[in-house]
């Protein structure tokens, strides 16, 4: 399982951090790919339910802004077209998808970093905390110093207080096993959604639209 980063050594944030950990980077790419596959399967279900071509359905599904909007559109259409038990199963699937969404999104969109104290791991920073940290550092960097020695002493005290008050962003340690767990879990979820889609296709025999 993931764990908090507790070293006193400040991590080195970089959007290219995964290049230095290629095994981690490969798994992050797999997670991103599986996430896209999951969205295509859900868009395909919408197409089946509405009896429109999957390419058109996926374009319409992805055009909706945000996961909640996509979920609402699919559930609204499905409620009119499938039986109560199947609809309940779709709702249950969405609950499972939601339970994995935050962790998946963090991996795909997270602020990754490296640390010499964790040579076999990647560190995932809290994006919001890191943005605030950067803003605080930039604010200090723009500080203008007086030429008056007495004023400089007061400014130095004020500068030190600001520096001490800066909240360091928190980081979580991701080992290979953590990313494998997420990737395999997402892969299993894709299989579940695909199997559900096939079940609906076989049960309802919806018209197969032309491209």
CSV table of C-alpha atoms in Angstrom, one decimal:
chain,number,residue,atom,x,y,z
A,1,UNK,CA,0.0,0.0,0.0
A,2,UNK,CA,1.0,3.6,-0.5
A,3,UNK,CA,2.6,5.4,2.4
A,4,UNK,CA,3.3,9.0,3.4
A,5,UNK,CA,6.7,10.4,2.5
A,6,UNK,CA,8.4,11.3,5.8
A,7,UNK,CA,12.0,12.1,4.8
A,8,UNK,CA,13.4,15.5,5.7
A,9,UNK,CA,14.9,15.8,2.2
A,10,UNK,CA,12.6,17.8,0.0
A,11,UNK,CA,11.5,15.9,-3.2
A,12,UNK,CA,12.4,17.1,-6.7
A,13,UNK,CA,9.1,17.7,-8.5
A,14,UNK,CA,9.2,17.2,-12.3
A,15,UNK,CA,6.7,16.4,-15.0
A,16,UNK,CA,9.3,14.1,-16.4
A,17,UNK,CA,9.9,12.2,-13.1
A,18,UNK,CA,8.5,9.0,-14.5
A,19,UNK,CA,11.3,8.9,-17.1
A,20,UNK,CA,13.7,8.3,-14.3
A,21,UNK,CA,11.5,5.4,-13.0
A,22,UNK,CA,10.6,3.6,-16.4
A,23,UNK,CA,8.8,0.7,-14.7
A,24,UNK,CA,6.6,3.1,-12.9
A,25,UNK,CA,6.1,5.1,-16.0
A,26,UNK,CA,5.0,2.1,-18.0
A,27,UNK,CA,2.4,1.3,-15.4
A,28,UNK,CA,1.1,4.9,-15.3
A,29,UNK,CA,0.7,4.7,-19.1
A,30,UNK,CA,-1.2,1.4,-18.7
A,31,UNK,CA,-3.5,3.1,-16.1
A,32,UNK,CA,-4.1,6.0,-18.5
A,33,UNK,CA,-4.9,3.6,-21.4
A,34,UNK,CA,-7.2,1.5,-19.3
A,35,UNK,CA,-9.0,4.6,-18.2
A,36,UNK,CA,-9.6,5.5,-21.8
A,37,UNK,CA,-10.8,2.0,-22.6
A,38,UNK,CA,-13.3,2.2,-19.7
A,39,UNK,CA,-14.7,5.5,-21.1
A,40,UNK,CA,-15.1,3.9,-24.5
A,41,UNK,CA,-17.0,1.0,-23.1
A,42,UNK,CA,-19.4,3.3,-21.2
A,43,UNK,CA,-19.8,5.4,-24.4
A,44,UNK,CA,-20.5,2.1,-26.3
A,45,UNK,CA,-23.3,1.2,-23.8
A,46,UNK,CA,-24.9,4.6,-24.4
A,47,UNK,CA,-24.7,3.9,-28.2
A,48,UNK,CA,-26.3,0.5,-27.7
A,49,UNK,CA,-29.1,1.9,-25.5
A,50,UNK,CA,-29.9,4.7,-28.0
A,51,UNK,CA,-29.3,2.5,-31.0
A,52,UNK,CA,-26.8,4.8,-32.6
A,53,UNK,CA,-23.4,4.0,-34.0
A,54,UNK,CA,-20.7,3.6,-31.4
A,55,UNK,CA,-18.5,6.3,-33.0
A,56,UNK,CA,-21.3,8.9,-32.7
A,57,UNK,CA,-22.2,7.7,-29.3
A,58,UNK,CA,-18.7,8.0,-28.0
A,59,UNK,CA,-18.3,11.5,-29.4
A,60,UNK,CA,-21.5,12.5,-27.7
A,61,UNK,CA,-20.5,10.8,-24.5
A,62,UNK,CA,-17.1,12.4,-24.3
A,63,UNK,CA,-18.5,15.8,-25.3
A,64,UNK,CA,-20.3,15.9,-21.9
A,65,UNK,CA,-18.2,17.8,-19.4
A,66,UNK,CA,-17.3,15.8,-16.3
A,67,UNK,CA,-17.8,12.3,-15.1
A,68,UNK,CA,-21.1,13.2,-13.3
A,69,UNK,CA,-22.7,14.5,-16.5
A,70,UNK,CA,-21.7,11.4,-18.5
A,71,UNK,CA,-23.0,9.2,-15.8
A,72,UNK,CA,-26.3,11.1,-15.6
A,73,UNK,CA,-26.8,10.9,-19.4
A,74,UNK,CA,-26.1,7.1,-19.5
A,75,UNK,CA,-28.3,6.3,-16.5
A,76,UNK,CA,-31.2,8.4,-17.8
A,77,UNK,CA,-31.1,6.7,-21.2
A,78,UNK,CA,-30.7,3.2,-19.7
A,79,UNK,CA,-33.6,3.7,-17.3
A,80,UNK,CA,-35.9,4.0,-20.2
A,81,UNK,CA,-34.5,1.1,-22.2
A,82,UNK,CA,-33.5,-1.7,-19.8
A,83,UNK,CA,-35.1,-3.7,-17.1
A,84,UNK,CA,-35.0,-2.9,-13.4
A,85,UNK,CA,-32.4,-5.6,-12.5
A,86,UNK,CA,-30.1,-4.6,-15.3
A,87,UNK,CA,-30.5,-0.9,-14.4
A,88,UNK,CA,-29.6,-1.7,-10.8
A,89,UNK,CA,-26.5,-3.6,-12.0
A,90,UNK,CA,-25.4,-0.5,-14.0
A,91,UNK,CA,-25.9,1.7,-11.0
A,92,UNK,CA,-23.8,-0.7,-9.0
A,93,UNK,CA,-21.1,-0.7,-11.6
A,94,UNK,CA,-21.0,3.1,-11.5
A,95,UNK,CA,-20.5,2.9,-7.7
A,96,UNK,CA,-17.5,0.7,-8.3
A,97,UNK,CA,-16.1,3.0,-10.9
A,98,UNK,CA,-16.6,6.0,-8.6
A,99,UNK,CA,-14.7,4.2,-5.8
A,100,UNK,CA,-11.6,3.8,-8.0
A,101,UNK,CA,-11.9,7.2,-9.8
A,102,UNK,CA,-10.0,9.4,-7.3
A,103,UNK,CA,-7.0,7.1,-7.1
A,104,UNK,CA,-6.9,6.6,-10.9
A,105,UNK,CA,-7.2,10.4,-11.6
A,106,UNK,CA,-4.4,11.2,-9.1
A,107,UNK,CA,-2.1,8.8,-10.8
A,108,UNK,CA,-2.9,10.2,-14.3
A,109,UNK,CA,-2.9,13.9,-13.4
A,110,UNK,CA,-0.7,13.9,-10.3
A,111,UNK,CA,2.3,16.0,-9.6
A,112,UNK,CA,5.1,13.4,-9.6
A,113,UNK,CA,8.5,13.9,-7.9
A,114,UNK,CA,11.7,12.1,-7.1
A,115,UNK,CA,13.8,11.6,-3.9
A,116,UNK,CA,17.2,10.1,-3.4
A,117,UNK,CA,15.8,8.6,-0.2
A,118,UNK,CA,13.3,6.6,-2.3
A,119,UNK,CA,15.4,5.4,-5.2
A,120,UNK,CA,12.9,2.6,-6.2
A,121,UNK,CA,9.7,4.7,-5.9
A,122,UNK,CA,7.9,7.7,-7.3
A,123,UNK,CA,6.4,10.4,-5.1
A,124,UNK,CA,2.9,11.8,-5.8
A,125,UNK,CA,2.4,15.3,-4.5
A,126,UNK,CA,-0.9,16.9,-3.7
A,127,UNK,CA,-1.4,19.2,-6.7
A,128,UNK,CA,-3.4,21.9,-4.9
A,129,UNK,CA,-0.8,22.0,-2.1
A,130,UNK,CA,2.1,22.2,-4.5
A,131,UNK,CA,0.5,25.1,-6.4
A,132,UNK,CA,0.1,27.0,-3.1
A,133,UNK,CA,3.7,26.2,-2.2
A,134,UNK,CA,5.0,27.5,-5.6
A,135,UNK,CA,3.0,30.7,-5.1
A,136,UNK,CA,4.5,31.2,-1.7
A,137,UNK,CA,8.0,30.7,-3.0
A,138,UNK,CA,7.4,33.1,-5.9
A,139,UNK,CA,6.1,35.7,-3.4
A,140,UNK,CA,9.3,35.4,-1.4
A,141,UNK,CA,11.5,35.6,-4.5
A,142,UNK,CA,9.9,38.9,-5.5
A,143,UNK,CA,10.8,40.5,-2.1
A,144,UNK,CA,12.6,43.9,-2.5
A,145,UNK,CA,15.3,44.7,0.0
A,146,UNK,CA,16.0,48.1,1.4
A,147,UNK,CA,19.4,49.7,1.2
A,148,UNK,CA,19.0,50.8,4.8
A,149,UNK,CA,20.8,48.3,7.2
A,150,UNK,CA,18.2,48.9,10.0
A,151,UNK,CA,15.3,48.4,7.6
A,152,UNK,CA,17.1,45.3,6.2
A,153,UNK,CA,17.1,43.7,9.7
A,154,UNK,CA,13.4,44.2,10.0
A,155,UNK,CA,12.8,42.9,6.5
A,156,UNK,CA,15.0,39.8,7.2
A,157,UNK,CA,12.9,39.0,10.3
A,158,UNK,CA,9.7,39.4,8.3
A,159,UNK,CA,11.2,37.3,5.5
A,160,UNK,CA,12.2,34.5,8.0
A,161,UNK,CA,8.7,34.4,9.5
A,162,UNK,CA,7.2,34.0,6.0
A,163,UNK,CA,9.6,31.3,5.1
A,164,UNK,CA,8.8,29.4,8.3
A,165,UNK,CA,5.1,29.8,7.8
A,166,UNK,CA,5.2,28.1,4.3
A,167,UNK,CA,3.4,24.8,4.3
A,168,UNK,CA,5.4,22.1,2.5
A,169,UNK,CA,3.3,20.0,0.1
A,170,UNK,CA,2.6,16.5,1.3
A,171,UNK,CA,3.8,13.5,-0.8
A,172,UNK,CA,2.8,9.9,-1.0
A,173,UNK,CA,5.2,7.1,-1.9
A,174,UNK,CA,4.2,4.9,-4.8
A,175,UNK,CA,6.1,1.6,-5.3
A,176,UNK,CA,5.7,-0.7,-8.3
A,177,UNK,CA,3.3,-2.9,-6.4
A,178,UNK,CA,1.0,0.1,-5.7
A,179,UNK,CA,0.7,1.0,-9.4
A,180,UNK,CA,0.3,-2.7,-10.4
A,181,UNK,CA,-2.6,-2.9,-7.9
A,182,UNK,CA,-4.3,0.1,-9.5
A,183,UNK,CA,-3.7,-1.2,-13.0
A,184,UNK,CA,-5.0,-4.7,-12.4
A,185,UNK,CA,-8.0,-3.3,-10.5
A,186,UNK,CA,-8.8,-1.0,-13.4
A,187,UNK,CA,-8.3,-3.9,-15.9
A,188,UNK,CA,-10.8,-6.0,-13.9
A,189,UNK,CA,-13.3,-3.1,-13.9
A,190,UNK,CA,-13.0,-2.8,-17.7
A,191,UNK,CA,-13.7,-6.5,-18.1
A,192,UNK,CA,-16.8,-6.1,-15.9
A,193,UNK,CA,-18.2,-3.2,-17.9
A,194,UNK,CA,-17.4,-5.0,-21.2
A,195,UNK,CA,-19.2,-8.2,-20.0
A,196,UNK,CA,-22.2,-6.1,-18.9
A,197,UNK,CA,-22.3,-4.5,-22.3
A,198,UNK,CA,-22.3,-7.9,-24.0
A,199,UNK,CA,-25.0,-9.1,-21.7
A,200,UNK,CA,-27.3,-6.2,-22.7
A,201,UNK,CA,-26.5,-6.7,-26.4
A,202,UNK,CA,-27.5,-10.4,-26.2
A,203,UNK,CA,-30.5,-9.9,-24.0
A,204,UNK,CA,-32.2,-6.9,-25.8
A,205,UNK,CA,-31.0,-7.5,-29.4
A,206,UNK,CA,-31.0,-3.8,-30.1
A,207,UNK,CA,-30.7,-2.8,-33.8
A,208,UNK,CA,-27.2,-2.7,-35.0
A,209,UNK,CA,-26.9,0.8,-36.6
A,210,UNK,CA,-24.9,1.5,-39.7
A,211,UNK,CA,-21.8,3.8,-39.3
